[in-house]
């Protein structure tokens, strides 16, 4: 297991930007795929973006393509989610997650999770 701690959430107006960070510890960070998920009230947890441990291959949900960027720094054991052009529908608790092996879009297949950080986008 790897331990994850998110930071960077907050309140922002529509059209604004936020940068989420996730600090990892415990295991070899570079061997893990990293992902960002979100859960809005009354909705299921959904994947936002993921980045593989092998070649840094990225995946984005259709709803965030062109607006969000995931990146990782293996030397600093961190992963970031740059969120631009935020919309009210982006409001949710955002979670950082780690998974060995291959990436996956199903949240149940990810083994390590952070505590979450709230992102609120006002209209």
CSV table of N, CA, C and O in Angstrom, one decimal:
chain,number,residue,atom,x,y,z
A,1,UNK,N,0.8,-1.2,0.0
A,1,UNK,CA,0.0,0.0,0.0
A,1,UNK,C,0.9,1.2,0.0
A,1,UNK,O,2.0,1.2,0.5
A,2,UNK,N,0.3,2.3,-0.6
A,2,UNK,CA,1.0,3.6,-0.6
A,2,UNK,C,0.1,4.6,0.1
A,2,UNK,O,-1.2,4.5,-0.1
A,3,UNK,N,0.6,5.4,0.9
A,3,UNK,CA,-0.2,6.4,1.6
A,3,UNK,C,-0.3,7.7,0.8
A,3,UNK,O,0.8,8.1,0.2
A,4,UNK,N,-1.5,8.3,0.7
A,4,UNK,CA,-1.7,9.4,-0.2
A,4,UNK,C,-2.3,10.6,0.6
A,4,UNK,O,-3.3,10.3,1.3
A,5,UNK,N,-1.9,11.8,0.3
A,5,UNK,CA,-2.4,13.0,1.0
A,5,UNK,C,-2.6,14.0,-0.1
A,5,UNK,O,-1.7,14.5,-0.8
A,6,UNK,N,-3.9,14.4,-0.3
A,6,UNK,CA,-4.2,15.5,-1.3
A,6,UNK,C,-4.2,16.9,-0.7
A,6,UNK,O,-4.4,17.0,0.5
A,7,UNK,N,-4.0,17.8,-1.5
A,7,UNK,CA,-4.1,19.2,-1.1
A,7,UNK,C,-4.4,20.1,-2.4
A,7,UNK,O,-4.3,19.6,-3.5
A,8,UNK,N,-4.9,21.3,-2.1
A,8,UNK,CA,-5.1,22.2,-3.2
A,8,UNK,C,-6.5,22.5,-3.6
A,8,UNK,O,-6.8,23.3,-4.4
A,9,UNK,N,-7.5,21.9,-2.9
A,9,UNK,CA,-8.9,22.2,-3.2
A,9,UNK,C,-9.3,23.5,-2.7
A,9,UNK,O,-8.5,24.2,-2.0
A,10,UNK,N,-10.5,23.9,-3.0
A,10,UNK,CA,-11.0,25.2,-2.5
A,10,UNK,C,-12.2,25.7,-3.3
A,10,UNK,O,-12.8,24.9,-4.0
A,11,UNK,N,-12.5,26.9,-3.1
A,11,UNK,CA,-13.6,27.6,-3.8
A,11,UNK,C,-13.1,28.5,-4.9
A,11,UNK,O,-12.2,29.3,-4.7
A,12,UNK,N,-13.7,28.3,-6.1
A,12,UNK,CA,-13.3,29.1,-7.2
A,12,UNK,C,-14.5,29.4,-8.1
A,12,UNK,O,-15.5,28.7,-8.1
A,13,UNK,N,-14.4,30.6,-8.8
A,13,UNK,CA,-15.5,30.9,-9.6
A,13,UNK,C,-15.4,30.2,-11.0
A,13,UNK,O,-14.3,29.7,-11.4
A,14,UNK,N,-16.5,30.0,-11.6
A,14,UNK,CA,-16.6,29.3,-12.9
A,14,UNK,C,-15.6,30.0,-13.9
A,14,UNK,O,-15.5,31.3,-13.9
A,15,UNK,N,-14.9,29.2,-14.6
A,15,UNK,CA,-13.8,29.8,-15.5
A,15,UNK,C,-12.5,29.9,-14.9
A,15,UNK,O,-11.5,30.1,-15.6
A,16,UNK,N,-12.4,29.7,-13.6
A,16,UNK,CA,-11.1,29.8,-12.9
A,16,UNK,C,-10.3,28.5,-12.9
A,16,UNK,O,-10.7,27.5,-13.6
A,17,UNK,N,-9.2,28.5,-12.2
A,17,UNK,CA,-8.3,27.3,-12.2
A,17,UNK,C,-8.0,26.9,-10.7
A,17,UNK,O,-7.9,27.8,-9.8
A,18,UNK,N,-7.7,25.7,-10.6
A,18,UNK,CA,-7.1,25.1,-9.3
A,18,UNK,C,-6.1,24.0,-9.7
A,18,UNK,O,-6.2,23.4,-10.7
A,19,UNK,N,-5.1,23.9,-8.8
A,19,UNK,CA,-4.2,22.8,-9.0
A,19,UNK,C,-4.2,21.9,-7.7
A,19,UNK,O,-3.9,22.4,-6.6
A,20,UNK,N,-4.5,20.7,-8.0
A,20,UNK,CA,-4.5,19.7,-6.9
A,20,UNK,C,-3.2,19.0,-6.9
A,20,UNK,O,-2.6,18.7,-7.9
A,21,UNK,N,-2.7,18.6,-5.7
A,21,UNK,CA,-1.5,17.9,-5.5
A,21,UNK,C,-1.8,16.7,-4.6
A,21,UNK,O,-2.6,16.7,-3.8
A,22,UNK,N,-1.0,15.6,-4.9
A,22,UNK,CA,-1.1,14.4,-4.1
A,22,UNK,C,0.3,13.9,-3.7
A,22,UNK,O,1.1,13.7,-4.6
A,23,UNK,N,0.6,13.9,-2.4
A,23,UNK,CA,1.9,13.4,-2.0
A,23,UNK,C,1.8,12.0,-1.6
A,23,UNK,O,0.9,11.6,-0.8
A,24,UNK,N,2.7,11.1,-2.0
A,24,UNK,CA,2.7,9.7,-1.8
A,24,UNK,C,3.9,9.3,-0.9
A,24,UNK,O,5.0,9.9,-1.0
A,25,UNK,N,3.6,8.3,-0.1
A,25,UNK,CA,4.7,7.7,0.7
A,25,UNK,C,4.4,6.3,1.0
A,25,UNK,O,3.3,5.8,0.8
A,26,UNK,N,5.4,5.5,1.4
A,26,UNK,CA,5.3,4.2,1.8
A,26,UNK,C,5.8,3.1,0.9
A,26,UNK,O,6.5,2.2,1.3
A,27,UNK,N,5.6,3.2,-0.4
A,27,UNK,CA,6.1,2.2,-1.3
A,27,UNK,C,6.8,3.0,-2.5
A,27,UNK,O,6.8,4.2,-2.5
A,28,UNK,N,7.3,2.2,-3.4
A,28,UNK,CA,8.0,2.8,-4.6
A,28,UNK,C,6.9,3.5,-5.4
A,28,UNK,O,6.2,2.8,-6.2
A,29,UNK,N,6.8,4.8,-5.3
A,29,UNK,CA,5.8,5.6,-6.0
A,29,UNK,C,5.9,5.4,-7.5
A,29,UNK,O,4.8,5.3,-8.2
A,30,UNK,N,7.1,5.2,-8.1
A,30,UNK,CA,7.2,5.2,-9.5
A,30,UNK,C,6.6,3.9,-10.1
A,30,UNK,O,6.5,3.8,-11.3
A,31,UNK,N,6.3,2.9,-9.2
A,31,UNK,CA,5.8,1.6,-9.7
A,31,UNK,C,4.3,1.6,-9.7
A,31,UNK,O,3.6,0.6,-10.1
A,32,UNK,N,3.6,2.7,-9.4
A,32,UNK,CA,2.2,2.8,-9.3
A,32,UNK,C,1.6,3.7,-10.4
A,32,UNK,O,2.1,4.8,-10.6
A,33,UNK,N,0.5,3.2,-10.9
A,33,UNK,CA,-0.3,4.1,-11.7
A,33,UNK,C,-1.0,5.1,-10.7
A,33,UNK,O,-1.4,4.7,-9.6
A,34,UNK,N,-1.2,6.3,-11.1
A,34,UNK,CA,-1.9,7.3,-10.3
A,34,UNK,C,-3.1,7.8,-11.0
A,34,UNK,O,-3.2,8.0,-12.2
A,35,UNK,N,-4.1,8.0,-10.2
A,35,UNK,CA,-5.4,8.5,-10.7
A,35,UNK,C,-6.1,9.6,-9.8
A,35,UNK,O,-5.8,9.7,-8.6
A,36,UNK,N,-6.9,10.4,-10.4
A,36,UNK,CA,-7.8,11.3,-9.7
A,36,UNK,C,-9.2,10.9,-10.0
A,36,UNK,O,-9.6,10.7,-11.2
A,37,UNK,N,-10.0,10.8,-8.9
A,37,UNK,CA,-11.4,10.5,-9.0
A,37,UNK,C,-12.1,11.6,-8.3
A,37,UNK,O,-11.6,12.4,-7.6
A,38,UNK,N,-13.4,11.7,-8.6
A,38,UNK,CA,-14.3,12.7,-7.9
A,38,UNK,C,-15.6,12.1,-7.6
A,38,UNK,O,-16.1,11.2,-8.3
A,39,UNK,N,-16.2,12.6,-6.5
A,39,UNK,CA,-17.6,12.2,-6.2
A,39,UNK,C,-18.4,13.4,-5.7
A,39,UNK,O,-18.0,14.1,-4.8
A,40,UNK,N,-19.4,13.7,-6.5
A,40,UNK,CA,-20.3,14.8,-6.1
A,40,UNK,C,-21.5,14.2,-5.3
A,40,UNK,O,-21.8,13.0,-5.3
A,41,UNK,N,-22.1,15.1,-4.5
A,41,UNK,CA,-23.2,14.6,-3.7
A,41,UNK,C,-24.3,13.9,-4.5
A,41,UNK,O,-24.8,14.4,-5.5
A,42,UNK,N,-24.7,12.7,-4.0
A,42,UNK,CA,-25.7,11.9,-4.7
A,42,UNK,C,-25.3,11.2,-6.0
A,42,UNK,O,-26.1,10.6,-6.7
A,43,UNK,N,-24.0,11.3,-6.3
A,43,UNK,CA,-23.5,10.7,-7.5
A,43,UNK,C,-22.4,9.6,-7.2
A,43,UNK,O,-21.8,9.7,-6.1
A,44,UNK,N,-22.2,8.8,-8.1
A,44,UNK,CA,-21.1,7.8,-8.0
A,44,UNK,C,-19.8,8.4,-8.2
A,44,UNK,O,-19.6,9.4,-8.8
A,45,UNK,N,-18.8,7.7,-7.6
A,45,UNK,CA,-17.4,8.1,-7.8
A,45,UNK,C,-17.0,7.8,-9.2
A,45,UNK,O,-17.3,6.8,-9.8
A,46,UNK,N,-16.4,8.8,-9.9
A,46,UNK,CA,-16.0,8.7,-11.3
A,46,UNK,C,-14.5,9.0,-11.5
A,46,UNK,O,-14.0,9.9,-10.8
A,47,UNK,N,-13.9,8.4,-12.4
A,47,UNK,CA,-12.6,8.7,-12.7
A,47,UNK,C,-12.5,10.1,-13.5
A,47,UNK,O,-13.4,10.4,-14.3
A,48,UNK,N,-11.5,10.8,-13.1
A,48,UNK,CA,-11.3,12.1,-13.8
A,48,UNK,C,-10.1,12.0,-14.8
A,48,UNK,O,-10.2,12.4,-15.9
A,49,UNK,N,-9.0,11.5,-14.2
A,49,UNK,CA,-7.8,11.3,-15.0
A,49,UNK,C,-6.9,10.3,-14.4
A,49,UNK,O,-7.0,10.0,-13.2
A,50,UNK,N,-6.0,9.7,-15.2
A,50,UNK,CA,-5.0,8.8,-14.7
A,50,UNK,C,-3.7,8.9,-15.5
A,50,UNK,O,-3.7,9.3,-16.7
A,51,UNK,N,-2.6,8.4,-14.9
A,51,UNK,CA,-1.3,8.4,-15.5
A,51,UNK,C,-0.6,7.2,-15.2
A,51,UNK,O,-0.6,6.8,-14.0
A,52,UNK,N,-0.1,6.5,-16.2
A,52,UNK,CA,0.5,5.2,-15.9
A,52,UNK,C,1.9,5.4,-15.4
A,52,UNK,O,2.6,6.4,-15.5
A,53,UNK,N,2.4,4.3,-14.8
A,53,UNK,CA,3.8,4.3,-14.2
A,53,UNK,C,4.8,4.0,-15.2
A,53,UNK,O,6.0,4.3,-15.0
A,54,UNK,N,4.5,3.4,-16.3
A,54,UNK,CA,5.4,2.9,-17.3
A,54,UNK,C,5.9,4.1,-18.2
A,54,UNK,O,7.1,4.5,-18.1
A,55,UNK,N,5.0,4.6,-19.0
A,55,UNK,CA,5.4,5.6,-20.0
A,55,UNK,C,4.8,6.9,-19.7
A,55,UNK,O,4.9,7.8,-20.5
A,56,UNK,N,4.1,7.0,-18.6
A,56,UNK,CA,3.4,8.3,-18.3
A,56,UNK,C,2.2,8.5,-19.2
A,56,UNK,O,1.7,9.6,-19.5
A,57,UNK,N,1.6,7.4,-19.7
A,57,UNK,CA,0.4,7.5,-20.6
A,57,UNK,C,-0.7,8.0,-19.8
A,57,UNK,O,-1.0,7.6,-18.7
A,58,UNK,N,-1.5,9.0,-20.4
A,58,UNK,CA,-2.5,9.6,-19.6
A,58,UNK,C,-3.9,9.2,-20.2
A,58,UNK,O,-4.1,8.8,-21.3
A,59,UNK,N,-4.9,9.3,-19.3
A,59,UNK,CA,-6.3,9.0,-19.6
A,59,UNK,C,-7.1,10.2,-19.0
A,59,UNK,O,-6.8,10.6,-17.9
A,60,UNK,N,-8.1,10.6,-19.7
A,60,UNK,CA,-9.0,11.7,-19.2
A,60,UNK,C,-10.4,11.3,-19.5
A,60,UNK,O,-10.8,10.8,-20.6
A,61,UNK,N,-11.3,11.6,-18.5
A,61,UNK,CA,-12.7,11.5,-18.8
A,61,UNK,C,-13.1,12.5,-19.9
A,61,UNK,O,-12.5,13.6,-19.9
A,62,UNK,N,-14.1,12.2,-20.7
A,62,UNK,CA,-14.5,13.1,-21.7
A,62,UNK,C,-14.9,14.4,-21.2
A,62,UNK,O,-14.7,15.5,-21.8
A,63,UNK,N,-15.5,14.5,-20.0
A,63,UNK,CA,-16.0,15.7,-19.4
A,63,UNK,C,-14.9,16.7,-19.0
A,63,UNK,O,-15.2,17.9,-18.9
A,64,UNK,N,-13.6,16.2,-19.0
A,64,UNK,CA,-12.6,17.1,-18.6
A,64,UNK,C,-11.5,17.3,-19.6
A,64,UNK,O,-10.5,18.0,-19.4
A,65,UNK,N,-11.6,16.6,-20.7
A,65,UNK,CA,-10.6,16.6,-21.8
A,65,UNK,C,-10.4,18.1,-22.3
A,65,UNK,O,-11.4,18.8,-22.5
A,66,UNK,N,-9.2,18.5,-22.4
A,66,UNK,CA,-8.9,19.8,-22.9
A,66,UNK,C,-8.9,20.9,-21.8
A,66,UNK,O,-8.5,22.0,-22.0
A,67,UNK,N,-9.4,20.5,-20.6
A,67,UNK,CA,-9.4,21.4,-19.4
A,67,UNK,C,-8.5,21.0,-18.3
A,67,UNK,O,-7.9,21.9,-17.6
A,68,UNK,N,-8.4,19.7,-18.1
A,68,UNK,CA,-7.6,19.2,-17.0
A,68,UNK,C,-6.3,18.6,-17.5
A,68,UNK,O,-6.3,18.0,-18.6
A,69,UNK,N,-5.3,18.6,-16.7
A,69,UNK,CA,-4.0,18.0,-17.1
A,69,UNK,C,-3.4,17.3,-15.8
A,69,UNK,O,-3.3,17.9,-14.8
A,70,UNK,N,-3.2,16.0,-16.0
A,70,UNK,CA,-2.5,15.2,-14.9
A,70,UNK,C,-1.1,15.1,-15.2
A,70,UNK,O,-0.6,14.9,-16.4
A,71,UNK,N,-0.3,15.2,-14.1
A,71,UNK,CA,1.2,15.0,-14.3
A,71,UNK,C,1.7,14.4,-13.0
A,71,UNK,O,1.1,14.4,-12.0
A,72,UNK,N,2.9,13.8,-13.2
A,72,UNK,CA,3.6,13.2,-12.0
A,72,UNK,C,5.0,13.5,-12.0
A,72,UNK,O,5.7,13.7,-13.0
A,73,UNK,N,5.6,13.6,-10.8
A,73,UNK,CA,7.0,13.8,-10.5
A,73,UNK,C,7.5,12.7,-9.7
A,73,UNK,O,7.3,12.7,-8.4
A,74,UNK,N,8.1,11.7,-10.3
A,74,UNK,CA,8.5,10.5,-9.5
A,74,UNK,C,9.6,10.8,-8.5
A,74,UNK,O,9.8,10.2,-7.5
A,75,UNK,N,10.4,11.8,-8.8
A,75,UNK,CA,11.5,12.2,-7.9
A,75,UNK,C,11.0,12.8,-6.6
A,75,UNK,O,11.6,12.7,-5.6
A,76,UNK,N,9.8,13.4,-6.7
A,76,UNK,CA,9.2,14.1,-5.5
A,76,UNK,C,8.0,13.3,-5.0
A,76,UNK,O,7.3,13.7,-4.1
A,77,UNK,N,7.7,12.1,-5.6
A,77,UNK,CA,6.6,11.3,-5.2
A,77,UNK,C,5.3,12.1,-5.1
A,77,UNK,O,4.5,12.0,-4.2
A,78,UNK,N,5.0,12.9,-6.2
A,78,UNK,CA,3.8,13.7,-6.2
A,78,UNK,C,3.1,13.5,-7.6
A,78,UNK,O,3.8,13.2,-8.6
A,79,UNK,N,1.8,13.7,-7.6
A,79,UNK,CA,1.0,13.8,-8.8
A,79,UNK,C,0.1,15.0,-8.7
A,79,UNK,O,-0.3,15.3,-7.6
A,80,UNK,N,-0.1,15.7,-9.8
A,80,UNK,CA,-0.8,16.9,-9.8
A,80,UNK,C,-2.0,16.8,-10.8
A,80,UNK,O,-1.9,16.0,-11.7
A,81,UNK,N,-3.0,17.6,-10.5
A,81,UNK,CA,-4.1,17.7,-11.4
A,81,UNK,C,-4.3,19.2,-11.6
A,81,UNK,O,-4.8,19.9,-10.7
A,82,UNK,N,-4.0,19.7,-12.8
A,82,UNK,CA,-4.2,21.1,-13.1
A,82,UNK,C,-5.6,21.2,-13.7
A,82,UNK,O,-5.9,20.6,-14.8
A,83,UNK,N,-6.4,22.0,-13.1
A,83,UNK,CA,-7.8,22.1,-13.6
A,83,UNK,C,-8.1,23.6,-14.0
A,83,UNK,O,-8.0,24.5,-13.2
A,84,UNK,N,-8.3,23.7,-15.3
A,84,UNK,CA,-8.6,25.0,-15.9
A,84,UNK,C,-10.1,25.1,-16.4
A,84,UNK,O,-10.7,24.1,-16.6
A,85,UNK,N,-10.5,26.3,-16.6
A,85,UNK,CA,-11.9,26.5,-17.2
A,85,UNK,C,-12.9,25.7,-16.4
A,85,UNK,O,-13.8,25.0,-16.9
A,86,UNK,N,-12.8,25.8,-15.1
A,86,UNK,CA,-13.7,25.1,-14.2
A,86,UNK,C,-15.1,25.4,-14.4
A,86,UNK,O,-15.5,26.6,-14.6
A,87,UNK,N,-16.0,24.5,-14.2
A,87,UNK,CA,-17.4,24.6,-14.3
A,87,UNK,C,-18.1,24.2,-13.0
A,87,UNK,O,-17.6,23.4,-12.3
A,88,UNK,N,-19.3,24.7,-12.8
A,88,UNK,CA,-20.0,24.3,-11.6
A,88,UNK,C,-20.2,22.8,-11.4
A,88,UNK,O,-20.1,22.3,-10.3
A,89,UNK,N,-20.3,22.1,-12.6
A,89,UNK,CA,-20.5,20.7,-12.5
A,89,UNK,C,-19.2,19.9,-12.2
A,89,UNK,O,-19.2,18.7,-12.0
A,90,UNK,N,-18.1,20.7,-12.0
A,90,UNK,CA,-16.9,20.1,-11.5
A,90,UNK,C,-16.8,20.0,-10.0
A,90,UNK,O,-15.9,19.4,-9.4
A,91,UNK,N,-17.8,20.6,-9.4
A,91,UNK,CA,-17.9,20.6,-7.9
A,91,UNK,C,-18.0,19.2,-7.4
A,91,UNK,O,-18.9,18.4,-7.8
A,92,UNK,N,-17.1,18.8,-6.5
A,92,UNK,CA,-17.0,17.4,-6.0
A,92,UNK,C,-15.9,17.3,-5.0
A,92,UNK,O,-15.1,18.2,-4.8
A,93,UNK,N,-15.9,16.2,-4.3
A,93,UNK,CA,-14.7,15.8,-3.5
A,93,UNK,C,-13.8,15.1,-4.4
A,93,UNK,O,-14.2,14.1,-5.1
A,94,UNK,N,-12.5,15.5,-4.5
A,94,UNK,CA,-11.6,14.9,-5.4
A,94,UNK,C,-10.6,14.0,-4.6
A,94,UNK,O,-10.1,14.4,-3.6
A,95,UNK,N,-10.4,12.8,-5.1
A,95,UNK,CA,-9.6,11.8,-4.4
A,95,UNK,C,-8.4,11.4,-5.3
A,95,UNK,O,-8.6,11.2,-6.5
A,96,UNK,N,-7.3,11.3,-4.7
A,96,UNK,CA,-6.1,10.7,-5.4
A,96,UNK,C,-6.1,9.2,-5.1
A,96,UNK,O,-6.4,8.8,-4.0
A,97,UNK,N,-5.7,8.4,-6.1
A,97,UNK,CA,-5.7,7.0,-5.9
A,97,UNK,C,-4.4,6.4,-6.6
A,97,UNK,O,-3.9,7.0,-7.5
A,98,UNK,N,-4.0,5.2,-6.1
A,98,UNK,CA,-2.9,4.5,-6.7
A,98,UNK,C,-3.3,3.1,-6.9
A,98,UNK,O,-4.0,2.5,-6.2
A,99,UNK,N,-2.6,2.5,-8.0
A,99,UNK,CA,-2.9,1.2,-8.4
A,99,UNK,C,-1.7,0.6,-9.0
A,99,UNK,O,-1.1,1.2,-9.9
A,100,UNK,N,-1.3,-0.6,-8.6
A,100,UNK,CA,-0.3,-1.3,-9.3
A,100,UNK,C,-0.8,-2.0,-10.6
A,100,UNK,O,-2.0,-2.0,-10.8
A,101,UNK,N,0.1,-2.5,-11.4
A,101,UNK,CA,-0.3,-3.2,-12.6
A,101,UNK,C,-0.7,-2.2,-13.7
A,101,UNK,O,0.1,-1.3,-14.0
A,102,UNK,N,-1.9,-2.3,-14.2
A,102,UNK,CA,-2.4,-1.4,-15.3
A,102,UNK,C,-3.3,-0.4,-14.8
A,102,UNK,O,-3.9,-0.6,-13.7
A,103,UNK,N,-3.6,0.7,-15.5
A,103,UNK,CA,-4.6,1.6,-15.1
A,103,UNK,C,-6.0,1.0,-15.3
A,103,UNK,O,-6.2,0.1,-16.0
A,104,UNK,N,-7.0,1.6,-14.6
A,104,UNK,CA,-8.3,1.1,-14.8
A,104,UNK,C,-9.3,2.3,-14.5
A,104,UNK,O,-8.9,3.2,-13.7
A,105,UNK,N,-10.4,2.3,-15.1
A,105,UNK,CA,-11.4,3.4,-14.9
A,105,UNK,C,-12.3,3.1,-13.8
A,105,UNK,O,-13.0,4.0,-13.2
A,106,UNK,N,-12.4,1.8,-13.4
A,106,UNK,CA,-13.3,1.4,-12.3
A,106,UNK,C,-12.6,1.7,-10.9
A,106,UNK,O,-11.6,1.2,-10.6
A,107,UNK,N,-13.3,2.5,-10.1
A,107,UNK,CA,-12.7,3.0,-8.9
A,107,UNK,C,-12.5,1.8,-7.9
A,107,UNK,O,-11.6,1.8,-7.1
A,108,UNK,N,-13.3,0.7,-8.0
A,108,UNK,CA,-13.1,-0.4,-7.1
A,108,UNK,C,-11.8,-1.2,-7.4
A,108,UNK,O,-11.4,-2.0,-6.5
A,109,UNK,N,-11.2,-0.9,-8.5
A,109,UNK,CA,-9.9,-1.6,-8.8
A,109,UNK,C,-8.7,-0.9,-8.3
A,109,UNK,O,-7.6,-1.4,-8.5
A,110,UNK,N,-8.9,0.3,-7.7
A,110,UNK,CA,-7.7,1.0,-7.1
A,110,UNK,C,-7.6,0.7,-5.7
A,110,UNK,O,-8.6,0.8,-4.9
A,111,UNK,N,-6.4,0.5,-5.2
A,111,UNK,CA,-6.2,-0.1,-3.9
A,111,UNK,C,-5.9,1.0,-2.8
A,111,UNK,O,-6.1,0.7,-1.6
A,112,UNK,N,-5.3,2.1,-3.2
A,112,UNK,CA,-4.9,3.1,-2.2
A,112,UNK,C,-5.6,4.4,-2.5
A,112,UNK,O,-5.6,4.8,-3.7
A,113,UNK,N,-6.1,5.1,-1.4
A,113,UNK,CA,-6.8,6.3,-1.6
A,113,UNK,C,-6.4,7.3,-0.6
A,113,UNK,O,-6.1,7.0,0.6
A,114,UNK,N,-6.5,8.6,-1.0
A,114,UNK,CA,-6.3,9.7,-0.1
A,114,UNK,C,-7.6,10.0,0.6
A,114,UNK,O,-8.6,9.4,0.4
A,115,UNK,N,-7.6,11.0,1.4
A,115,UNK,CA,-8.7,11.4,2.2
A,115,UNK,C,-9.7,12.3,1.5
A,115,UNK,O,-10.8,12.5,1.9
A,116,UNK,N,-9.3,12.8,0.4
A,116,UNK,CA,-10.1,13.7,-0.5
A,116,UNK,C,-9.9,15.2,-0.2
A,116,UNK,O,-9.6,15.6,0.9
A,117,UNK,N,-10.2,16.0,-1.2
A,117,UNK,CA,-10.1,17.4,-1.0
A,117,UNK,C,-11.3,18.0,-1.8
A,117,UNK,O,-11.6,17.6,-2.9
A,118,UNK,N,-12.0,19.0,-1.2
A,118,UNK,CA,-13.2,19.5,-1.7
A,118,UNK,C,-12.9,20.6,-2.8
A,118,UNK,O,-12.1,21.5,-2.5
A,119,UNK,N,-13.5,20.5,-3.9
A,119,UNK,CA,-13.5,21.5,-4.9
A,119,UNK,C,-14.9,22.0,-5.2
A,119,UNK,O,-15.8,21.3,-5.5
A,120,UNK,N,-15.1,23.3,-5.0
A,120,UNK,CA,-16.4,24.0,-5.2
A,120,UNK,C,-16.2,25.1,-6.2
A,120,UNK,O,-15.4,26.0,-6.1
A,121,UNK,N,-17.0,25.0,-7.3
A,121,UNK,CA,-17.0,26.0,-8.4
A,121,UNK,C,-18.3,26.7,-8.4
A,121,UNK,O,-19.4,26.1,-8.6
A,122,UNK,N,-18.3,28.0,-8.1
A,122,UNK,CA,-19.5,28.8,-8.1
A,122,UNK,C,-19.8,29.4,-9.4
A,122,UNK,O,-18.9,29.7,-10.2
A,123,UNK,N,-21.1,29.5,-9.7
A,123,UNK,CA,-21.5,30.1,-11.0
A,123,UNK,C,-21.6,31.6,-11.0
A,123,UNK,O,-21.5,32.2,-10.0
